[in-house]
C-alpha cells in the first residue's frame, strides 16, 4: 500500500511571516487523513516553518540541495544541514533548476544518491518539454531522466523514492495534463523502474503528478492507478486554496 502524498512547492515565494502564518491556517482547515503532506519552503524559512509543521504532523521538504556533505562550496546547502533542520524530503531536478541553473542528469544523480546517504527522501522531478512532446519523445525523455538519476543505486533506497512526473508545458501554465496522460506517464515510470530494478521495487515507488494541479482537477490524477499524489506549485501558495485541494484529495483517495 503506497501512502498518498501531496507536496507544496513554494518556489521563491513568501516572506517569513507569511510562510509561518500559512501553516497554522492550513492545518486548521485541512483534513489530510492518512495522506502525507509535505511543505517545501525556501531554504531560509525551513527552520521556522518546520517548527510549526512538526506540531501539525506536516512533513518538511527542501527545494534543492548540493551533493557534498561539507566543504568550500560557497552558497550551497548540504544534506546534513537539511537533516539538522528536520527536513524529510528534498525536491531534486525540478525543471526550473534544469532550465535556469543548467542542472543535468549527472548532477541530479549525485544529488539523489547524496539524499539517500543522509536519509532524506528525494522527490525526483522528470518530464518533457512541449517541443519533446510534439516530437513524440515524451516516453524516451522520461526513461532517460529516470535512468540517468537512478542507475546503480541500491534497490532498498530506490523503493523509498518519490518521482514527480511534471511535464514542463503544464507547469505554471494553467494547462494541466489530463488524468490519462499523467496516468500513462506514471505507468511508464513504474515499468522503467521495474526493468532497472524489480517489480517489487517499482510497486513501492510513489509517483506524483505535477503541473497546474488545482482543487478542481486533483481527483482526475488521483483516480489513476499509477499516480499516488501531486506536487503543487501555484495552488499551494494560499492556505485556504491548498486546504481545499488537500480535502478534495482526501475525499478522492478514500472514495
Ligand atoms: P504549478 O507548479 O502547480 O504552479 O504548475 C508545479 C511545480 O512546478 O512543481
mmCIF file of C-alpha atoms and ligand atoms in Angstrom:
data_model
loop_
_atom_site.group_PDB
_atom_site.id
_atom_site.type_symbol
_atom_site.label_atom_id
_atom_site.label_comp_id
_atom_site.label_asym_id
_atom_site.label_seq_id
_atom_site.Cartn_x
_atom_site.Cartn_y
_atom_site.Cartn_z
ATOM 1 C CA UNK A 1 0.000 0.000 0.000
ATOM 2 C CA UNK A 2 1.518 3.315 -1.076
ATOM 3 C CA UNK A 3 0.738 6.300 1.156
ATOM 4 C CA UNK A 4 -0.698 9.146 -0.936
ATOM 5 C CA UNK A 5 1.398 12.288 -0.791
ATOM 6 C CA UNK A 6 0.621 15.922 -1.577
ATOM 7 C CA UNK A 7 3.645 18.213 -1.673
ATOM 8 C CA UNK A 8 3.627 22.014 -1.804
ATOM 9 C CA UNK A 9 6.463 23.588 -3.761
ATOM 10 C CA UNK A 10 6.529 27.245 -2.755
ATOM 11 C CA UNK A 11 9.463 28.047 -5.068
ATOM 12 C CA UNK A 12 10.883 31.552 -4.403
ATOM 13 C CA UNK A 13 7.654 32.853 -2.853
ATOM 14 C CA UNK A 14 6.562 34.205 0.538
ATOM 15 C CA UNK A 15 8.102 36.402 3.199
ATOM 16 C CA UNK A 16 8.942 34.786 6.546
ATOM 17 C CA UNK A 17 5.787 35.851 8.393
ATOM 18 C CA UNK A 18 3.557 34.787 5.539
ATOM 19 C CA UNK A 19 5.264 31.386 5.397
ATOM 20 C CA UNK A 20 4.871 30.821 9.129
ATOM 21 C CA UNK A 21 1.250 32.043 9.273
ATOM 22 C CA UNK A 22 0.300 29.776 6.393
ATOM 23 C CA UNK A 23 0.929 26.560 8.319
ATOM 24 C CA UNK A 24 -1.417 27.219 11.250
ATOM 25 C CA UNK A 25 -4.230 28.356 8.995
ATOM 26 C CA UNK A 26 -3.783 25.478 6.577
ATOM 27 C CA UNK A 27 -3.655 22.920 9.402
ATOM 28 C CA UNK A 28 -6.894 24.281 10.851
ATOM 29 C CA UNK A 29 -8.713 23.898 7.531
ATOM 30 C CA UNK A 30 -7.258 20.720 6.050
ATOM 31 C CA UNK A 31 -8.022 17.135 6.925
ATOM 32 C CA UNK A 32 -5.344 15.027 5.323
ATOM 33 C CA UNK A 33 -6.420 11.723 6.866
ATOM 34 C CA UNK A 34 -3.839 9.095 6.051
ATOM 35 C CA UNK A 35 -2.225 11.186 3.298
ATOM 36 C CA UNK A 36 1.224 12.631 3.812
ATOM 37 C CA UNK A 37 1.537 16.396 3.394
ATOM 38 C CA UNK A 38 4.909 17.971 2.643
ATOM 39 C CA UNK A 39 5.630 21.699 2.570
ATOM 40 C CA UNK A 40 8.748 22.863 0.727
ATOM 41 C CA UNK A 41 9.519 26.491 1.596
ATOM 42 C CA UNK A 42 12.646 28.459 0.660
ATOM 43 C CA UNK A 43 15.838 27.351 2.457
ATOM 44 C CA UNK A 44 15.844 30.421 4.704
ATOM 45 C CA UNK A 45 12.360 29.598 6.010
ATOM 46 C CA UNK A 46 12.907 25.895 6.683
ATOM 47 C CA UNK A 47 13.669 26.268 10.391
ATOM 48 C CA UNK A 48 10.705 28.484 11.246
ATOM 49 C CA UNK A 49 8.197 26.694 9.025
ATOM 50 C CA UNK A 50 9.483 23.298 10.148
ATOM 51 C CA UNK A 51 8.839 24.065 13.796
ATOM 52 C CA UNK A 52 5.140 24.660 13.165
ATOM 53 C CA UNK A 53 4.834 21.818 10.656
ATOM 54 C CA UNK A 54 6.044 19.410 13.293
ATOM 55 C CA UNK A 55 3.223 20.423 15.642
ATOM 56 C CA UNK A 56 0.682 19.641 12.951
ATOM 57 C CA UNK A 57 2.122 16.410 11.582
ATOM 58 C CA UNK A 58 3.160 18.056 8.317
ATOM 59 C CA UNK A 59 6.449 16.959 6.757
ATOM 60 C CA UNK A 60 9.141 19.431 5.749
ATOM 61 C CA UNK A 61 10.826 19.460 2.352
ATOM 62 C CA UNK A 62 13.623 21.452 0.706
ATOM 63 C CA UNK A 63 13.543 22.540 -2.925
ATOM 64 C CA UNK A 64 17.141 21.631 -3.770
ATOM 65 C CA UNK A 65 20.494 20.806 -2.185
ATOM 66 C CA UNK A 66 24.131 20.171 -3.076
ATOM 67 C CA UNK A 67 25.593 16.648 -3.047
ATOM 68 C CA UNK A 68 28.674 17.186 -0.857
ATOM 69 C CA UNK A 69 28.323 16.968 2.919
ATOM 70 C CA UNK A 70 30.685 19.838 3.676
ATOM 71 C CA UNK A 71 33.445 21.902 2.067
ATOM 72 C CA UNK A 72 34.354 25.020 0.099
ATOM 73 C CA UNK A 73 31.157 25.388 -1.959
ATOM 74 C CA UNK A 74 30.106 28.982 -1.420
ATOM 75 C CA UNK A 75 26.368 29.468 -1.401
ATOM 76 C CA UNK A 76 25.443 25.785 -1.344
ATOM 77 C CA UNK A 77 23.385 23.819 1.208
ATOM 78 C CA UNK A 78 24.336 20.259 2.165
ATOM 79 C CA UNK A 79 22.198 17.212 3.022
ATOM 80 C CA UNK A 80 23.276 17.100 6.703
ATOM 81 C CA UNK A 81 22.416 20.795 7.027
ATOM 82 C CA UNK A 82 18.885 19.979 5.871
ATOM 83 C CA UNK A 83 18.720 16.959 8.139
ATOM 84 C CA UNK A 84 19.640 19.175 11.102
ATOM 85 C CA UNK A 85 16.588 21.312 10.424
ATOM 86 C CA UNK A 86 14.215 18.346 10.466
ATOM 87 C CA UNK A 87 13.860 18.124 6.701
ATOM 88 C CA UNK A 88 12.430 14.802 5.465
ATOM 89 C CA UNK A 89 12.100 15.349 1.710
ATOM 90 C CA UNK A 90 14.097 17.174 -0.931
ATOM 91 C CA UNK A 91 12.944 18.107 -4.426
ATOM 92 C CA UNK A 92 15.660 17.213 -6.927
ATOM 93 C CA UNK A 93 15.917 18.028 -10.608
ATOM 94 C CA UNK A 94 12.911 20.329 -10.851
ATOM 95 C CA UNK A 95 12.567 21.562 -14.429
ATOM 96 C CA UNK A 96 13.218 25.137 -13.287
ATOM 97 C CA UNK A 97 16.597 24.014 -11.981
ATOM 98 C CA UNK A 98 17.299 22.081 -15.166
ATOM 99 C CA UNK A 99 16.351 25.119 -17.248
ATOM 100 C CA UNK A 100 17.651 28.151 -15.309
ATOM 101 C CA UNK A 101 20.582 26.560 -13.498
ATOM 102 C CA UNK A 102 21.646 24.074 -16.170
ATOM 103 C CA UNK A 103 21.304 21.027 -13.925
ATOM 104 C CA UNK A 104 21.934 17.846 -15.844
ATOM 105 C CA UNK A 105 21.164 14.173 -15.197
ATOM 106 C CA UNK A 106 24.683 13.536 -13.911
ATOM 107 C CA UNK A 107 24.405 16.215 -11.249
ATOM 108 C CA UNK A 108 20.875 15.130 -10.442
ATOM 109 C CA UNK A 109 22.072 11.538 -9.947
ATOM 110 C CA UNK A 110 24.701 12.738 -7.464
ATOM 111 C CA UNK A 111 22.069 14.683 -5.554
ATOM 112 C CA UNK A 112 19.669 11.725 -5.438
ATOM 113 C CA UNK A 113 22.433 9.482 -4.109
ATOM 114 C CA UNK A 114 23.506 12.062 -1.518
ATOM 115 C CA UNK A 115 19.913 12.464 -0.344
ATOM 116 C CA UNK A 116 19.643 8.739 0.360
ATOM 117 C CA UNK A 117 23.050 8.666 2.045
ATOM 118 C CA UNK A 118 21.770 11.220 4.518
ATOM 119 C CA UNK A 119 18.379 9.630 4.926
ATOM 120 C CA UNK A 120 16.429 12.278 3.048
ATOM 121 C CA UNK A 121 13.726 11.172 0.610
ATOM 122 C CA UNK A 122 14.268 12.650 -2.841
ATOM 123 C CA UNK A 123 11.294 13.899 -4.837
ATOM 124 C CA UNK A 124 12.846 13.455 -8.266
ATOM 125 C CA UNK A 125 11.203 15.550 -10.994
ATOM 126 C CA UNK A 126 11.048 14.304 -14.571
ATOM 127 C CA UNK A 127 9.071 15.456 -17.585
ATOM 128 C CA UNK A 128 9.194 16.514 -21.186
ATOM 129 C CA UNK A 129 9.103 19.955 -22.798
ATOM 130 C CA UNK A 130 6.384 20.902 -25.270
ATOM 131 C CA UNK A 131 8.846 20.504 -28.115
ATOM 132 C CA UNK A 132 9.743 16.998 -26.973
ATOM 133 C CA UNK A 133 6.065 16.073 -26.640
ATOM 134 C CA UNK A 134 5.361 17.361 -30.154
ATOM 135 C CA UNK A 135 8.245 15.276 -31.439
ATOM 136 C CA UNK A 136 6.705 12.198 -29.720
ATOM 137 C CA UNK A 137 9.740 11.914 -27.483
ATOM 138 C CA UNK A 138 7.888 12.025 -24.135
ATOM 139 C CA UNK A 139 8.422 8.415 -23.080
ATOM 140 C CA UNK A 140 12.090 8.405 -24.195
ATOM 141 C CA UNK A 141 12.809 11.598 -22.271
ATOM 142 C CA UNK A 142 11.179 10.268 -19.110
ATOM 143 C CA UNK A 143 13.049 6.953 -19.332
ATOM 144 C CA UNK A 144 16.358 8.782 -19.918
ATOM 145 C CA UNK A 145 15.807 11.013 -16.902
ATOM 146 C CA UNK A 146 14.793 8.093 -14.654
ATOM 147 C CA UNK A 147 17.753 6.042 -15.858
ATOM 148 C CA UNK A 148 20.150 8.952 -15.501
ATOM 149 C CA UNK A 149 19.090 9.641 -11.924
ATOM 150 C CA UNK A 150 18.717 6.119 -10.555
ATOM 151 C CA UNK A 151 21.083 3.736 -12.288
ATOM 152 C CA UNK A 152 23.483 1.976 -9.945
ATOM 153 C CA UNK A 153 21.560 2.856 -6.798
ATOM 154 C CA UNK A 154 20.792 0.325 -4.093
ATOM 155 C CA UNK A 155 17.281 -1.059 -4.690
ATOM 156 C CA UNK A 156 16.474 -0.662 -0.985
ATOM 157 C CA UNK A 157 16.953 3.092 -1.478
ATOM 158 C CA UNK A 158 15.093 3.292 -4.757
ATOM 159 C CA UNK A 159 11.916 1.783 -3.301
ATOM 160 C CA UNK A 160 11.667 4.858 -0.999
ATOM 161 C CA UNK A 161 11.967 7.454 -3.755
ATOM 162 C CA UNK A 162 9.152 9.745 -4.846
ATOM 163 C CA UNK A 163 9.085 10.590 -8.536
ATOM 164 C CA UNK A 164 7.101 13.575 -9.762
ATOM 165 C CA UNK A 165 6.036 13.468 -13.386
ATOM 166 C CA UNK A 166 5.932 17.141 -14.303
ATOM 167 C CA UNK A 167 5.511 17.922 -17.992
ATOM 168 C CA UNK A 168 7.315 21.245 -18.442
ATOM 169 C CA UNK A 169 4.476 22.667 -20.571
ATOM 170 C CA UNK A 170 1.996 22.119 -17.725
ATOM 171 C CA UNK A 171 3.996 23.892 -15.005
ATOM 172 C CA UNK A 172 2.531 27.259 -14.075
ATOM 173 C CA UNK A 173 0.672 27.391 -17.384
ATOM 174 C CA UNK A 174 -2.854 26.599 -16.216
ATOM 175 C CA UNK A 175 -2.803 23.822 -18.818
ATOM 176 C CA UNK A 176 -2.642 20.670 -16.722
ATOM 177 C CA UNK A 177 -2.158 17.294 -18.350
ATOM 178 C CA UNK A 178 -5.251 15.109 -18.423
ATOM 179 C CA UNK A 179 -5.579 12.309 -15.912
ATOM 180 C CA UNK A 180 -4.903 9.730 -18.603
ATOM 181 C CA UNK A 181 -1.748 11.480 -19.869
ATOM 182 C CA UNK A 182 -0.428 11.603 -16.307
ATOM 183 C CA UNK A 183 -1.511 8.007 -15.691
ATOM 184 C CA UNK A 184 0.284 6.753 -18.806
ATOM 185 C CA UNK A 185 3.478 8.549 -17.782
ATOM 186 C CA UNK A 186 3.136 7.114 -14.266
ATOM 187 C CA UNK A 187 2.753 3.591 -15.641
ATOM 188 C CA UNK A 188 5.788 4.137 -17.872
ATOM 189 C CA UNK A 189 7.923 5.373 -14.985
ATOM 190 C CA UNK A 190 6.902 2.330 -12.952
ATOM 191 C CA UNK A 191 7.691 -0.008 -15.853
ATOM 192 C CA UNK A 192 11.090 1.662 -16.313
ATOM 193 C CA UNK A 193 11.926 1.151 -12.638
ATOM 194 C CA UNK A 194 10.652 -2.426 -12.886
ATOM 195 C CA UNK A 195 13.135 -3.094 -15.664
ATOM 196 C CA UNK A 196 16.011 -1.365 -13.916
ATOM 197 C CA UNK A 197 15.416 -2.961 -10.509
ATOM 198 C CA UNK A 198 12.466 -5.271 -9.916
ATOM 199 C CA UNK A 199 8.700 -5.334 -9.993
ATOM 200 C CA UNK A 200 8.664 -5.240 -6.231
ATOM 201 C CA UNK A 201 10.743 -2.019 -6.140
ATOM 202 C CA UNK A 202 8.592 -0.490 -8.897
ATOM 203 C CA UNK A 203 5.421 -1.211 -6.938
ATOM 204 C CA UNK A 204 6.792 0.507 -3.832
ATOM 205 C CA UNK A 205 7.796 3.783 -5.522
ATOM 206 C CA UNK A 206 5.388 6.682 -5.173
ATOM 207 C CA UNK A 207 4.677 8.649 -8.316
ATOM 208 C CA UNK A 208 3.176 12.140 -8.233
ATOM 209 C CA UNK A 209 1.778 14.307 -10.975
ATOM 210 C CA UNK A 210 2.737 17.997 -11.063
ATOM 211 C CA UNK A 211 1.801 20.874 -13.380
ATOM 212 C CA UNK A 212 -1.174 23.208 -12.799
ATOM 213 C CA UNK A 213 -2.784 20.951 -10.204
ATOM 214 C CA UNK A 214 -5.776 22.674 -8.578
ATOM 215 C CA UNK A 215 -8.555 21.704 -6.153
ATOM 216 C CA UNK A 216 -10.730 21.372 -9.267
ATOM 217 C CA UNK A 217 -8.616 18.760 -11.048
ATOM 218 C CA UNK A 218 -6.789 16.841 -8.270
ATOM 219 C CA UNK A 219 -9.305 13.987 -8.430
ATOM 220 C CA UNK A 220 -8.549 13.395 -12.129
ATOM 221 C CA UNK A 221 -4.980 12.484 -11.213
ATOM 222 C CA UNK A 222 -5.634 10.513 -8.044
ATOM 223 C CA UNK A 223 -8.071 8.321 -9.931
ATOM 224 C CA UNK A 224 -5.129 6.944 -11.941
ATOM 225 C CA UNK A 225 -3.701 3.668 -10.592
ATOM 226 C CA UNK A 226 -0.100 4.778 -11.058
ATOM 227 C CA UNK A 227 -0.451 8.270 -9.598
ATOM 228 C CA UNK A 228 -0.063 8.467 -5.819
ATOM 229 C CA UNK A 229 -0.335 12.185 -5.244
ATOM 230 C CA UNK A 230 0.666 15.604 -6.523
ATOM 231 C CA UNK A 231 3.413 18.202 -6.474
ATOM 232 C CA UNK A 232 1.646 21.538 -6.307
ATOM 233 C CA UNK A 233 3.137 24.963 -7.061
ATOM 234 C CA UNK A 234 0.763 27.894 -7.584
ATOM 235 C CA UNK A 235 -2.246 26.307 -5.877
ATOM 236 C CA UNK A 236 -0.218 25.679 -2.706
ATOM 237 C CA UNK A 237 0.525 29.339 -2.023
ATOM 238 C CA UNK A 238 -2.781 30.273 -0.430
ATOM 239 C CA UNK A 239 -3.671 28.356 2.753
ATOM 240 C CA UNK A 240 -7.429 28.225 2.065
ATOM 241 C CA UNK A 241 -6.906 27.128 -1.502
ATOM 242 C CA UNK A 242 -4.343 24.466 -0.615
ATOM 243 C CA UNK A 243 -6.556 23.148 2.204
ATOM 244 C CA UNK A 244 -9.425 22.839 -0.273
ATOM 245 C CA UNK A 245 -7.145 20.891 -2.629
ATOM 246 C CA UNK A 246 -5.991 18.576 0.168
ATOM 247 C CA UNK A 247 -9.578 17.984 1.325
ATOM 248 C CA UNK A 248 -10.629 17.091 -2.211
ATOM 249 C CA UNK A 249 -7.649 14.753 -2.478
ATOM 250 C CA UNK A 250 -8.542 13.101 0.796
ATOM 251 C CA UNK A 251 -12.112 12.513 -0.449
ATOM 252 C CA UNK A 252 -10.723 11.064 -3.685
ATOM 253 C CA UNK A 253 -8.351 8.623 -2.021
ATOM 254 C CA UNK A 254 -10.956 7.357 0.433
ATOM 255 C CA UNK A 255 -13.740 7.062 -2.178
HETATM 256 P P1 LIG B 1 2.390 24.593 -10.689
HETATM 257 O O1 LIG B 1 3.903 24.151 -10.365
HETATM 258 O O2 LIG B 1 1.486 23.785 -9.796
HETATM 259 O O3 LIG B 1 2.348 26.055 -10.382
HETATM 260 O O4 LIG B 1 2.151 24.293 -12.136
HETATM 261 C C1 LIG B 1 4.218 22.821 -10.107
HETATM 262 C C2 LIG B 1 5.702 22.671 -9.895
HETATM 263 O O5 LIG B 1 6.485 23.404 -10.507
HETATM 264 O O6 LIG B 1 6.141 21.810 -9.112
#
